[in-house]
Amino acid sequence: MGKCRIHFRLFSSYKVFTFRHSFMMEQVNAISASSFYGKRFATLASAEDAIANTKFPNSEIDVVIIPPEPDYQTDEEEFDEDDLVTASLPQDVPGEIEIAMEDDSDEEYNMPLSQVCTTLSKKPKISQPKWSSEPVDLKMTSANGYSIRLEKVREQLSSCNVIQIFEKLFDEQVVNLLVEQTNKYATASNNHSFQVTGEEIKIFVGVLLFSGYHKLPRARLYWCLDEDVNVPFVSNCISRNRFEEIKKYIHLADNTQIDRSDKMYKVRPLMNLLNNKFQQFGIFHECLSIDEAMVRYFGHHSAKQFIKGKPVRFGYKDWMLCSSSGYCYAFDTYCGAKPTNSEVEIPRSTLPLGSQVVIDLLKVLKEPTDHIVFFDNYFTSYDLLTTLRGNGVRATGTVRENRTKKCPILPSAQMKKKDRGNFDYRYDKENSLLFVRWHDNSVVTMATNYDGIEPMSQVKRWSSKKKEKISVPQPKLFQTYNAFMGGVDLLDQSVNGYRVAIHGKKWWWVLFTHMINVTVVNAWRLYQLAFPQDPMDLLLFQRNVTRHYLRSYNKSIQRRSTSSRPSGSLPRSLLDDPTGHFPKKLSNQLRCSVCHSRIRWACEKCNVTLCIERDCFKIFHTRK
């Protein structure tokens, strides 16, 4: 008699339910597992029948409920819900069912049942670990090509102002994509009179960025005439109806050339374009981190995730490759399983999902020996570290106990009984890996393919017994990990500080605004690299970008007569822009901003009073 334990996992939902299923393996008319190749099941009953009539070794079977494909007709801001009564009754599962199994051997598997027979015979040849407490030399070849690229970035950006650095990433190619696809969608929606320009797209983006640090409960309040919410800075740049019309037709992809296998086809063109812009200078940081970032979303979409215990529980999950300082090099939205396309030593089907993500994100590294990668226990596995070492990538990550290849280090239960600061370790002589289990406030296990234990450092921890902070010894790889792992968290913190506050009904709207925020943060990081002596924070940087776009195309500034000098300083990018600076005659005499004499002239674009007889006009626009 054979028993099989079956787990039913519902992805992109709120419950995970499990039950046990047993059957007589010898008494059923078993069919070959290879007959499942490329097949999925529409109902739970059909999947259970298939399992009951299939011969396989004692193992755990995962029956995965695949989310349904998204309906591409989701671009409308309004939709009719009156016909819900006539809708057909749902099936017992929302999408399809795929069967996967997990082998009980020491190797970790997560593959469709259809691939069990073929994959076991074609398993990659990775040497079995040979554990030892004797030190092993883990040194790997390292290079400093990243520092050369970093100096080139600083040299290229040293003569740029805020808006010029921002438009290195959000350039005319990005604007033209939005203009082209928006006009196409408006025409396809039978609105042939609608045409948006690049200037209007920049104003539109400027209003979105403005809402990040000047929040109002509703978008329409920015154009309200009531004294408590009136914002002339926005209403003078673009009318409310025009803004809402652009928001209605804004589009990122061509609906006539969609890839239905890609759930992110609505945002994929902009996502790929921004990834290329972020990588245009190469990878100019040594230490990189890989982690997940949640984009808050409460609507309906098959790629939406629910992660219990996270600050953002509902939304889209983005995989991020960032520098230790928070500059994003690559990102991708998780949409579920995808076909194998990694040309690495270990096929994707034998790696856990997190390890597959690492392999995909690290494709952007042209010189792997220049960089060190850090990730958490969601991504780390023995096979991943071995693969990265074979490709010259230095890596460190926390690791789960079931991914240590039965490393004979002290179990966590026994480690908890020891004092803080105690640790145990084992080297793998065969593949040159190190596993360390350390007792901090809790027991943590970490694996590396290049780092070591010494020199030890001391960290301060609060002792509840002594009621004071005490020194706790810490292995070197933990200190390195803590110093360079937080890049994605820094990016996420910066993005959430001044996130776009104007909401939309399209399922991809939050992804679009999130990409705009990431672009602003990346441009700010570039500015910090180019001008380390300038303490400009993210708020001031975002304000300068916003004010440049809204003031540059603010027609009312040119129309109205200047009666008083404007308050606040002008964005440097406005002064550097050589177009539109013309003298304008005033009706009243005002003080010159340079020589302070009484004059009747002002700059038409800057709205600043300036002399034209004493070269004050030239001095004002050329001074740094």
Coordinates of C-alpha atoms in Angstrom, one line a residue, residues 13 21 64 92 168 238 248 254 385 465 541 584 596 602:
S13 CA -5.8 34.4 -2.9
H21 CA -5.4 11.5 0.0
V64 CA -1.5 24.3 -7.7
D92 CA -15.0 24.9 -8.4
K168 CA 18.5 60.9 -18.7
I238 CA -3.9 72.4 -17.3
K248 CA -8.8 58.4 -19.4
D254 CA -0.6 48.8 -28.4
L385 CA 25.1 29.4 -4.5
K465 CA 18.6 39.7 32.5
F541 CA 14.6 67.1 -6.0
K584 CA 8.4 92.1 -21.0
H596 CA 17.5 96.7 -6.9
A602 CA 10.8 91.5 -16.3

